[in-house]
PDB file of C-alpha atoms in Angstrom:
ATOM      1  CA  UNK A 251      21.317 -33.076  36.736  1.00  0.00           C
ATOM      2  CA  UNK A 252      23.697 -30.344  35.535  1.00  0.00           C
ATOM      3  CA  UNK A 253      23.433 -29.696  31.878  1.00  0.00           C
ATOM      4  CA  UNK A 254      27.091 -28.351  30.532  1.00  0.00           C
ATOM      5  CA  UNK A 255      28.033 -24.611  30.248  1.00  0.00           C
ATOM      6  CA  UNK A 256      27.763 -24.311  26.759  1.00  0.00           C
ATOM      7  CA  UNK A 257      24.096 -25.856  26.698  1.00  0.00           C
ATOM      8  CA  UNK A 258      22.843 -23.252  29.518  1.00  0.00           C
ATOM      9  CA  UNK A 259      24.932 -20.524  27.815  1.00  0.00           C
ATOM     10  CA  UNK A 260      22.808 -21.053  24.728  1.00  0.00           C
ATOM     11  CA  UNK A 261      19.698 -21.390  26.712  1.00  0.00           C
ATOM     12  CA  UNK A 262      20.520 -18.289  28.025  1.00  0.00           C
ATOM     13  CA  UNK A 263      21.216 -16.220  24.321  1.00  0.00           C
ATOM     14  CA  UNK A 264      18.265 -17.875  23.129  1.00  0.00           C
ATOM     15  CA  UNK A 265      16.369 -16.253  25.882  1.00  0.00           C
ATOM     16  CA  UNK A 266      18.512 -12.948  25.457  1.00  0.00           C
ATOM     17  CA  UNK A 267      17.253 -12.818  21.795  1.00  0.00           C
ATOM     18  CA  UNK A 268      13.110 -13.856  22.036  1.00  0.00           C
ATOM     19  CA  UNK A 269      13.503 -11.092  25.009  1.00  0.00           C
ATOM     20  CA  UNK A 270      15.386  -8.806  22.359  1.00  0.00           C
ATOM     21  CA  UNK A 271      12.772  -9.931  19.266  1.00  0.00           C
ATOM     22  CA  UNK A 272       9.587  -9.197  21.874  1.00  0.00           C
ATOM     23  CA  UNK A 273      10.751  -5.807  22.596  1.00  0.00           C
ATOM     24  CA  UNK A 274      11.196  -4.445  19.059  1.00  0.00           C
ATOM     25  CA  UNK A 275       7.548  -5.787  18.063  1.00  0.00           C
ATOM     26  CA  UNK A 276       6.607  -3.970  21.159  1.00  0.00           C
ATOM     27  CA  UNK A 277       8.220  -0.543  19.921  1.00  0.00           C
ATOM     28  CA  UNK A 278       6.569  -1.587  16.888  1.00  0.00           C
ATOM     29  CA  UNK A 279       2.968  -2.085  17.884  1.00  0.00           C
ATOM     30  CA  UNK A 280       3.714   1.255  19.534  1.00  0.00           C
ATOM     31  CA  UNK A 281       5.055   2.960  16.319  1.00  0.00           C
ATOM     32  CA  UNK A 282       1.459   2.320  14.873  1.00  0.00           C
ATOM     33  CA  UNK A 283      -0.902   2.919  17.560  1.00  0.00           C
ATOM     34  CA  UNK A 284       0.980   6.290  17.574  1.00  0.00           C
ATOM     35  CA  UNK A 285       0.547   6.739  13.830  1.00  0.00           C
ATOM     36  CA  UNK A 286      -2.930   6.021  14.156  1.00  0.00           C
ATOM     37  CA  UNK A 287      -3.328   8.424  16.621  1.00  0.00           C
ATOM     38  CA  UNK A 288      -1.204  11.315  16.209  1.00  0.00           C
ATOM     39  CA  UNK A 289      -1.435  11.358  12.054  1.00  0.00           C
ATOM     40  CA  UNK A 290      -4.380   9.572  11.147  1.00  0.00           C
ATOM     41  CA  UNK A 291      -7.365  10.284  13.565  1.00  0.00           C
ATOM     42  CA  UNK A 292      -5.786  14.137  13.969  1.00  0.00           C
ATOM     43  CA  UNK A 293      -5.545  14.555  10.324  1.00  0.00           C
ATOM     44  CA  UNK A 294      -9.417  13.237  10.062  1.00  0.00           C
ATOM     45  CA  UNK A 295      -9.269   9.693   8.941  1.00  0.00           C
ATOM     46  CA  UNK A 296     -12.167   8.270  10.310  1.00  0.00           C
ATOM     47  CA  UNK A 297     -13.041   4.963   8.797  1.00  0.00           C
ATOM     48  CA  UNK A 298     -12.624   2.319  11.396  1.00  0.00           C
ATOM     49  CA  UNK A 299     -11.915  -0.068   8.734  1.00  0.00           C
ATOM     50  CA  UNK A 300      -8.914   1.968   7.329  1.00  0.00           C
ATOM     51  CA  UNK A 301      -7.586   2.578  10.852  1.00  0.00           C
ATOM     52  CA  UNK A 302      -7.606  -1.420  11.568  1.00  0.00           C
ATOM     53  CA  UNK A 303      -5.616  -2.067   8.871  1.00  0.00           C
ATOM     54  CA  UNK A 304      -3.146   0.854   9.051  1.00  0.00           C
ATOM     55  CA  UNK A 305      -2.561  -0.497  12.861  1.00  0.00           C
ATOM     56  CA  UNK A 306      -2.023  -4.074  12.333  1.00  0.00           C
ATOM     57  CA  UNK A 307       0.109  -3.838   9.005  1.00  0.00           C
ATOM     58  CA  UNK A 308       3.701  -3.955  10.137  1.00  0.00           C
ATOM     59  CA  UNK A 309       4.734  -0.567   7.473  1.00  0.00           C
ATOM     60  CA  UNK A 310       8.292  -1.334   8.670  1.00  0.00           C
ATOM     61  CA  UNK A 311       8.178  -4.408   6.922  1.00  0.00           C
ATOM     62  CA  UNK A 312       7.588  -2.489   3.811  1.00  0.00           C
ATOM     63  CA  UNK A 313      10.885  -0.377   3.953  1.00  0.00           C
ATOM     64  CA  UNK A 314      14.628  -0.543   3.027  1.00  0.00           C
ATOM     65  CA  UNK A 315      16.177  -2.071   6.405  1.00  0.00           C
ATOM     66  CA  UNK A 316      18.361   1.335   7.104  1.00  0.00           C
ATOM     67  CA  UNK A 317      15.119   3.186   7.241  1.00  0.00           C
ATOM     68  CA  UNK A 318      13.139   0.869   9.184  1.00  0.00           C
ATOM     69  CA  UNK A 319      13.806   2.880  12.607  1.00  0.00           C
ATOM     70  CA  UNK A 320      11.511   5.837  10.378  1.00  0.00           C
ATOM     71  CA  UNK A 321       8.877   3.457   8.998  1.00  0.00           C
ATOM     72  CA  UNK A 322       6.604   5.015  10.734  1.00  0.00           C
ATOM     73  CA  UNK A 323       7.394   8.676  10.670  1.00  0.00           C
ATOM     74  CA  UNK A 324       4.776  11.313   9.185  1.00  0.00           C
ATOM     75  CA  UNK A 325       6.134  11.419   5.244  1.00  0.00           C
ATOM     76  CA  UNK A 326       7.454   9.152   2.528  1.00  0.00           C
ATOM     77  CA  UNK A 327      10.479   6.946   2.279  1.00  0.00           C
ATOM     78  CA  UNK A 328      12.589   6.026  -0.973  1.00  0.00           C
ATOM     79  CA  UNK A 329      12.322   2.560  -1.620  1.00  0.00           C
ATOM     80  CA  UNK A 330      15.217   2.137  -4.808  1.00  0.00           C
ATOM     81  CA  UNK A 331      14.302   2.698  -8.808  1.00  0.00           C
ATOM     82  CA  UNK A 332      13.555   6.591  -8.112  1.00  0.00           C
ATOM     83  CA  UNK A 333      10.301   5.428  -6.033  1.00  0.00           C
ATOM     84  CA  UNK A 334       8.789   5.505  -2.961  1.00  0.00           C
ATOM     85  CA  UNK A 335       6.475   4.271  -0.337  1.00  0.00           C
ATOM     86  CA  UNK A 336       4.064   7.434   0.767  1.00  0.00           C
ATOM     87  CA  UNK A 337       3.214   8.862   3.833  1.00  0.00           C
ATOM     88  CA  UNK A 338       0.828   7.066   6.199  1.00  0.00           C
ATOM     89  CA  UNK A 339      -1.679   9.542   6.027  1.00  0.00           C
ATOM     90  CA  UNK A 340      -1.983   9.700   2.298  1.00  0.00           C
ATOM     91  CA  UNK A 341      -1.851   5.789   2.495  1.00  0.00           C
ATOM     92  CA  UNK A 342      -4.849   6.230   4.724  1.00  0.00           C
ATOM     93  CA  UNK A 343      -6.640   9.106   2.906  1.00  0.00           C
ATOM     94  CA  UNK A 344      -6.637   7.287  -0.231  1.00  0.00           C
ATOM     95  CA  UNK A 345      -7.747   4.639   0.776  1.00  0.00           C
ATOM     96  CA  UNK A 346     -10.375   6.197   3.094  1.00  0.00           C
ATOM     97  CA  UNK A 347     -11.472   7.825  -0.262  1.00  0.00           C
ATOM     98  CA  UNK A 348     -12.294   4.570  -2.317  1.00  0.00           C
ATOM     99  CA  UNK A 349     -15.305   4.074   0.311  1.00  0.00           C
ATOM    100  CA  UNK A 350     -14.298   0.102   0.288  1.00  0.00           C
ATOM    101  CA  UNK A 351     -16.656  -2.424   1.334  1.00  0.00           C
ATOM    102  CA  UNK A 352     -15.463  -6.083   2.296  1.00  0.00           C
ATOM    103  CA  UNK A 353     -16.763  -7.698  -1.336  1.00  0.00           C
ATOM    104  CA  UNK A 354     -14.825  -4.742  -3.515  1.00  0.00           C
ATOM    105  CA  UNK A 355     -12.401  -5.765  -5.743  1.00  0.00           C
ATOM    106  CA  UNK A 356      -9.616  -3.466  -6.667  1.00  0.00           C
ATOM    107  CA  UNK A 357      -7.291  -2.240  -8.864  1.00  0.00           C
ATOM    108  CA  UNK A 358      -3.926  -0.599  -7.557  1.00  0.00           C
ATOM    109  CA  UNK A 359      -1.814   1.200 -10.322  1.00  0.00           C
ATOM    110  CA  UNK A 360       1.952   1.448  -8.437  1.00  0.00           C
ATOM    111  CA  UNK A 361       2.511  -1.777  -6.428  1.00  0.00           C
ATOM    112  CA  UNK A 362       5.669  -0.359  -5.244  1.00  0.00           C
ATOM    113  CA  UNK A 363       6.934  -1.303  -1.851  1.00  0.00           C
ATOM    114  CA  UNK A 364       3.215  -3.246  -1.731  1.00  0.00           C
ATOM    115  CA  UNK A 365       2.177  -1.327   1.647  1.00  0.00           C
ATOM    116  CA  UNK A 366      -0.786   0.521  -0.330  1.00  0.00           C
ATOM    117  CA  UNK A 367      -1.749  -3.231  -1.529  1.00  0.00           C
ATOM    118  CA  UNK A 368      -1.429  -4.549   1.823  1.00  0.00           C
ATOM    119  CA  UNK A 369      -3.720  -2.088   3.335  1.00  0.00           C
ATOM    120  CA  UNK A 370      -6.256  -2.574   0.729  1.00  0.00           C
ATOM    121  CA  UNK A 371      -6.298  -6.154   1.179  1.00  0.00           C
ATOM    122  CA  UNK A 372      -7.459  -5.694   4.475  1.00  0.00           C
ATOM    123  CA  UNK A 373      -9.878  -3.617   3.385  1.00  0.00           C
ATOM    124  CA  UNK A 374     -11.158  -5.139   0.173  1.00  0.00           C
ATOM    125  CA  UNK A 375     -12.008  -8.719  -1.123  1.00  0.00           C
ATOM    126  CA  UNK A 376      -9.226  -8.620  -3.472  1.00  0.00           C
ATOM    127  CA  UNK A 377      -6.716  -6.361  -4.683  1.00  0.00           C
ATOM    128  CA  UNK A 378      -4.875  -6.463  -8.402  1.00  0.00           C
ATOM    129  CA  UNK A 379      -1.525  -4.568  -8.187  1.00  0.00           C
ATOM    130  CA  UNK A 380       0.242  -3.418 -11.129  1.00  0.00           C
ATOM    131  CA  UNK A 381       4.550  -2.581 -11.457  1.00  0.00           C
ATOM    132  CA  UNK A 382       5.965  -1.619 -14.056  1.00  0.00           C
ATOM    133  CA  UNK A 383       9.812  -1.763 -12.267  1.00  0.00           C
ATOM    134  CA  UNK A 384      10.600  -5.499 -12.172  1.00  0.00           C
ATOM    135  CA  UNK A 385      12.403  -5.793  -8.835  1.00  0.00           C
ATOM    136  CA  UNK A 386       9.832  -3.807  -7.337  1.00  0.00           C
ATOM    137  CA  UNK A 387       7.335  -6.258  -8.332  1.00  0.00           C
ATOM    138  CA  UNK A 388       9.107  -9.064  -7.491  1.00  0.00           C
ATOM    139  CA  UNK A 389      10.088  -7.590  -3.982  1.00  0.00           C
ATOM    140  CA  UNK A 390       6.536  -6.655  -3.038  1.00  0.00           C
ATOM    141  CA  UNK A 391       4.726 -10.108  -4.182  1.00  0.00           C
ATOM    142  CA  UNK A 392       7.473 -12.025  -1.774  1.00  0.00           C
ATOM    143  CA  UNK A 393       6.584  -9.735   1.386  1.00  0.00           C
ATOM    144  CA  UNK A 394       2.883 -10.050   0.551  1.00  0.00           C
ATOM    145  CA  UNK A 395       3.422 -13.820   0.601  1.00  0.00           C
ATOM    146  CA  UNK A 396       5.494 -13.872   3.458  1.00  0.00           C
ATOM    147  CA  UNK A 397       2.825 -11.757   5.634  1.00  0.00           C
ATOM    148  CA  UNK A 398      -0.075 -13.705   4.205  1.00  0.00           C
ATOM    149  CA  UNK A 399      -1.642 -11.703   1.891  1.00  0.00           C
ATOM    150  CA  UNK A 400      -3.275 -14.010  -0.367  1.00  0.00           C
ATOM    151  CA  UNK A 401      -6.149 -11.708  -1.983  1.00  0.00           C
ATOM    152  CA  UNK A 402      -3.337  -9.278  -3.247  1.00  0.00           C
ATOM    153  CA  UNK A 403      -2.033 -10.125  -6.432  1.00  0.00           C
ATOM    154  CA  UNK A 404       0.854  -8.818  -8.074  1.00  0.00           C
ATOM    155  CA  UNK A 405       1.483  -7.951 -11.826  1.00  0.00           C
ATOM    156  CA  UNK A 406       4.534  -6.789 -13.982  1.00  0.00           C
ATOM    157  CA  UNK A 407       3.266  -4.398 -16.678  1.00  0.00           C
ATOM    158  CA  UNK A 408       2.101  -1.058 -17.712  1.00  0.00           C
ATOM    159  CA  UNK A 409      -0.426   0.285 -15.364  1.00  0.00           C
ATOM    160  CA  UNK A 410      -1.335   2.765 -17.705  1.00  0.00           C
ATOM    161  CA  UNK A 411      -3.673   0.310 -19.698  1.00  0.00           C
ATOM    162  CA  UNK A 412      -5.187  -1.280 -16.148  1.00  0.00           C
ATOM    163  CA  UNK A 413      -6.013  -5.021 -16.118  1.00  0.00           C
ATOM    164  CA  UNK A 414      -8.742  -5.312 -18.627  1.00  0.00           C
ATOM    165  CA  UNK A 415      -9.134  -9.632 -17.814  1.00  0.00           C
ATOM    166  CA  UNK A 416     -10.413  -8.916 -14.108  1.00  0.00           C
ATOM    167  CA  UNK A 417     -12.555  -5.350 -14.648  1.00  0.00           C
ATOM    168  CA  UNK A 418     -14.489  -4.339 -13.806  1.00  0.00           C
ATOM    169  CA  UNK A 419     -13.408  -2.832 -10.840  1.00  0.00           C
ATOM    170  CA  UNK A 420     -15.419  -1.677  -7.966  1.00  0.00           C
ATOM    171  CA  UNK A 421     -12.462   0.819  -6.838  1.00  0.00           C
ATOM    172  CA  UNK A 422      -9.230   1.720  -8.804  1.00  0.00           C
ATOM    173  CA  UNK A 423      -6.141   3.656  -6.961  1.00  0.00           C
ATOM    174  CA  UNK A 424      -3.694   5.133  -8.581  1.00  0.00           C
ATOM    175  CA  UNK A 425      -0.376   5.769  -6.674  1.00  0.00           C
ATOM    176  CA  UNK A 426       1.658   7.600  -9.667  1.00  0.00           C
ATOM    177  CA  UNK A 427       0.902  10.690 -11.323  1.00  0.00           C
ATOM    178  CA  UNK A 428       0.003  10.800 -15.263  1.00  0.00           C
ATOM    179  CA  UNK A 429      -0.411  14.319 -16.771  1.00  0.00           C
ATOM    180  CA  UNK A 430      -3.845  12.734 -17.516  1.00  0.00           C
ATOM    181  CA  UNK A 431      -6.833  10.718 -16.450  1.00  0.00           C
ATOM    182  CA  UNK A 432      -5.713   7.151 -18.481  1.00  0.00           C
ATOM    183  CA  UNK A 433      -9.165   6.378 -21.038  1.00  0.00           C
ATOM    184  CA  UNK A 434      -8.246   2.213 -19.822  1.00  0.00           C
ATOM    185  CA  UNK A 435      -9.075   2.853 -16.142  1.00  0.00           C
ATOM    186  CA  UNK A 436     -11.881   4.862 -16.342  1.00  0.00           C
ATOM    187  CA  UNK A 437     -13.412   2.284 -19.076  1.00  0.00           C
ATOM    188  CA  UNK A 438     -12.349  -0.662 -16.402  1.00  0.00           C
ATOM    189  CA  UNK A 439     -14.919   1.286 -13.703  1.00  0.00           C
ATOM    190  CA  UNK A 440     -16.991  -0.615 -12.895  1.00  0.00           C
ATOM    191  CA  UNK A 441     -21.249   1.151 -12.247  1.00  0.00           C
ATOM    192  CA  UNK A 442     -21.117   3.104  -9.271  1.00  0.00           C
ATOM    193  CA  UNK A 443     -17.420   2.629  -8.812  1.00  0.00           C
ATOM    194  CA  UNK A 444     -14.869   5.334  -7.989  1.00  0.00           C
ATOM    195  CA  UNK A 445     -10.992   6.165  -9.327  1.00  0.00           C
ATOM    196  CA  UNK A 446      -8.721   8.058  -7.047  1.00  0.00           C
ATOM    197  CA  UNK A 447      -5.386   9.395  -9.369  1.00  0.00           C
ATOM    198  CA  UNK A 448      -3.271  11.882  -8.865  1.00  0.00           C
ATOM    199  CA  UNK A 449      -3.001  14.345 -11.675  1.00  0.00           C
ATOM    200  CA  UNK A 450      -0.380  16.993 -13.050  1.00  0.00           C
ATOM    201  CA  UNK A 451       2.778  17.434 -14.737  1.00  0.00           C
ATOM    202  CA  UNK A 452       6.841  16.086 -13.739  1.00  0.00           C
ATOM    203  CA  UNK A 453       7.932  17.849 -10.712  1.00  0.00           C
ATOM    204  CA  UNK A 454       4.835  20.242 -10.657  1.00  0.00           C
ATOM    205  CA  UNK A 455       2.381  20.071  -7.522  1.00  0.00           C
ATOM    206  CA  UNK A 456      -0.132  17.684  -8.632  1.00  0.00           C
ATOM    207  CA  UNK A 457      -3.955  17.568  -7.780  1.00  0.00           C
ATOM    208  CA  UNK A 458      -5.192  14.029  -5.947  1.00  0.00           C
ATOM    209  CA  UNK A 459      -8.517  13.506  -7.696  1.00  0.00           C
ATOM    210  CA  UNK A 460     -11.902  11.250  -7.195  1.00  0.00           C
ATOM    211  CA  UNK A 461     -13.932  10.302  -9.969  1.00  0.00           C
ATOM    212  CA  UNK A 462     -17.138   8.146  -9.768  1.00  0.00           C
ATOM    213  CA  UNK A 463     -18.752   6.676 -12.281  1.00  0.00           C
ATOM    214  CA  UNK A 464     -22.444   6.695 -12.112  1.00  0.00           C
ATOM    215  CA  UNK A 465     -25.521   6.220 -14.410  1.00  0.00           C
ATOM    216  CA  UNK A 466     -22.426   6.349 -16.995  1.00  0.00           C
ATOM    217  CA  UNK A 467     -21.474   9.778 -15.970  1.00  0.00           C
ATOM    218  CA  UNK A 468     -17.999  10.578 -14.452  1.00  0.00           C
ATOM    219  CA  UNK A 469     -18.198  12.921 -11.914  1.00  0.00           C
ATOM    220  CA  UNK A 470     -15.081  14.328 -10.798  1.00  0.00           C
ATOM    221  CA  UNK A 471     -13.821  15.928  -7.346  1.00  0.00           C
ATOM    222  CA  UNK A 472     -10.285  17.468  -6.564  1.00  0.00           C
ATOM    223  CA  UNK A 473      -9.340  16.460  -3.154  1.00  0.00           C
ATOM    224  CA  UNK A 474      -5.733  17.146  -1.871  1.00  0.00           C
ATOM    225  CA  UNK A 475      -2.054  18.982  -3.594  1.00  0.00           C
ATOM    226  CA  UNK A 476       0.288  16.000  -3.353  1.00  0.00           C
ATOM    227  CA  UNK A 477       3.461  15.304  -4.534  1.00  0.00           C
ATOM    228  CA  UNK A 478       3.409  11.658  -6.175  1.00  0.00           C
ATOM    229  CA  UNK A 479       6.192   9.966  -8.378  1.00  0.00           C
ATOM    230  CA  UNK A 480       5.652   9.978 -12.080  1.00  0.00           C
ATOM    231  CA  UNK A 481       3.646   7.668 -14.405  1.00  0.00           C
ATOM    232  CA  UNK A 482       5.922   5.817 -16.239  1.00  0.00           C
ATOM    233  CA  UNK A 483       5.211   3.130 -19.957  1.00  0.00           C
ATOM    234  CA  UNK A 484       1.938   4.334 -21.117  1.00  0.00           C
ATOM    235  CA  UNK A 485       3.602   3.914 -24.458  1.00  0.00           C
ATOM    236  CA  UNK A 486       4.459   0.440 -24.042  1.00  0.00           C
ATOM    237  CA  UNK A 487       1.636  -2.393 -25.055  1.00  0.00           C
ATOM    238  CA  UNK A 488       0.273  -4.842 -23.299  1.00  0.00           C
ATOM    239  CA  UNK A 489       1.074  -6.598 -19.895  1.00  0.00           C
ATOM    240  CA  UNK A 490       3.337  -9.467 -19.210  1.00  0.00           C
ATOM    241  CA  UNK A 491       2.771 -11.617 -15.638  1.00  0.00           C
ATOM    242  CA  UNK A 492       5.802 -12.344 -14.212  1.00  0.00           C
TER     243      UNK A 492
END
């Protein structure tokens, strides 16, 4: 039987473009094993854990389509609203920090693009993400849900006064920079639980600290200069889910 031109032509473009699709995922799959390799493991991540899920989340899928061809490039990539998503390595590094175990629950401060909370998620048990820019929130809750993530949860508010109805927290991360240690995160610690924040003034180089809270004693570590946006609404009360 001979099926019709048009029929085998689209046969044939259909074919064309799974061929086409395969091939980017392959670049892709690529992309991370190379991050993993050349930026993670060389820079000293070594928590096998933290290395699984920085190679199977797709970081691409994370970033403005006209940047996705640097998704996976060693620094950080606007996103819109002044913000961005960071570097893979301090992606890594923080969360190599929080010492997760697979029954942690956590609190992100900066959903952002929602990479940080998709890494965590593979990590943790659960993960409670706070935005305080509205599309931004919105954006990062639909990728979650289209990749699957359904321990990561997604709220609109002021991540300055944490999420007092599910603390405590075993592990809080803190992906903006306050000029100071916010009193509602360290009071939503949970015993034994630790609080990685990045610390210093607008446009200054700011100091990425760890605090753990233990016998009711913070202890408190400087680990790394970074760079981070701004803390924004620590004025503003309350939180609102969207």
């Amino acid at each position: 039987m001979r099926w019709p031109k048009f029929i085998t032509g689209l046969a044939a473009m259909l074919m064309m473009g799974r061929t086409d699709l395969a091939r980017a995922e392959d670049r892709e799959v690529r992309s991370r094993e190379e991050m993993v390799r050349y930026q993670l493991m060389a820079g000293g991540i070594r928590d096998p854990e933290v290395l699984k899920a920085m190679s199977e989340v797709p970081r691409h899928e994370f970033v403005p389509a006209s940047l996705r061809s640097h998704a996976y490039a060693d620094g950080p990539l606007p996103i819109g609203h002044g913000q961005t998503i960071s570097q893979p390595f301090i992606v890594a590094y923080m969360t190599q920090a929080l010492e997760l175990g697979k029954e942690d629950i956590v609190l992100e401060v900066g959903t952002g693009s929602g990479y940080q909370a998709a890494i965590l998620g593979k990590v943790a048990k659960e993960v409670y993400s706070i935005e305080i820019v509205p599309p931004l929130a919105e954006s990062a809750r639909a990728i979650l849900s289209k990749l699957g993530f359904e321990n990561v949860y997604v709220r609109l508010g002021d991540g300055y006064l944490g999420w007092p109805e599910k603390a405590p927290f075993d592990a809080i991360i803190v992906t903006c920079a306050p000029d100071h240690i916010p009193e509602p995160l360290i009071s939503q610690l949970k015993e034994g639980g630790r609080l990685v924040i990045p610390v210093g003034e607008r446009g200054a180089v700011q100091q990425l600290v760890l605090l753990r809270k233990e016998n009711g004693v913070i202890s408190k570590a400087n680990m790394l200069d970074v760079r981070f946006v701004p803390m924004t609404g620590e004025m503003t009360n309350g939180l609102t889910d969207d």
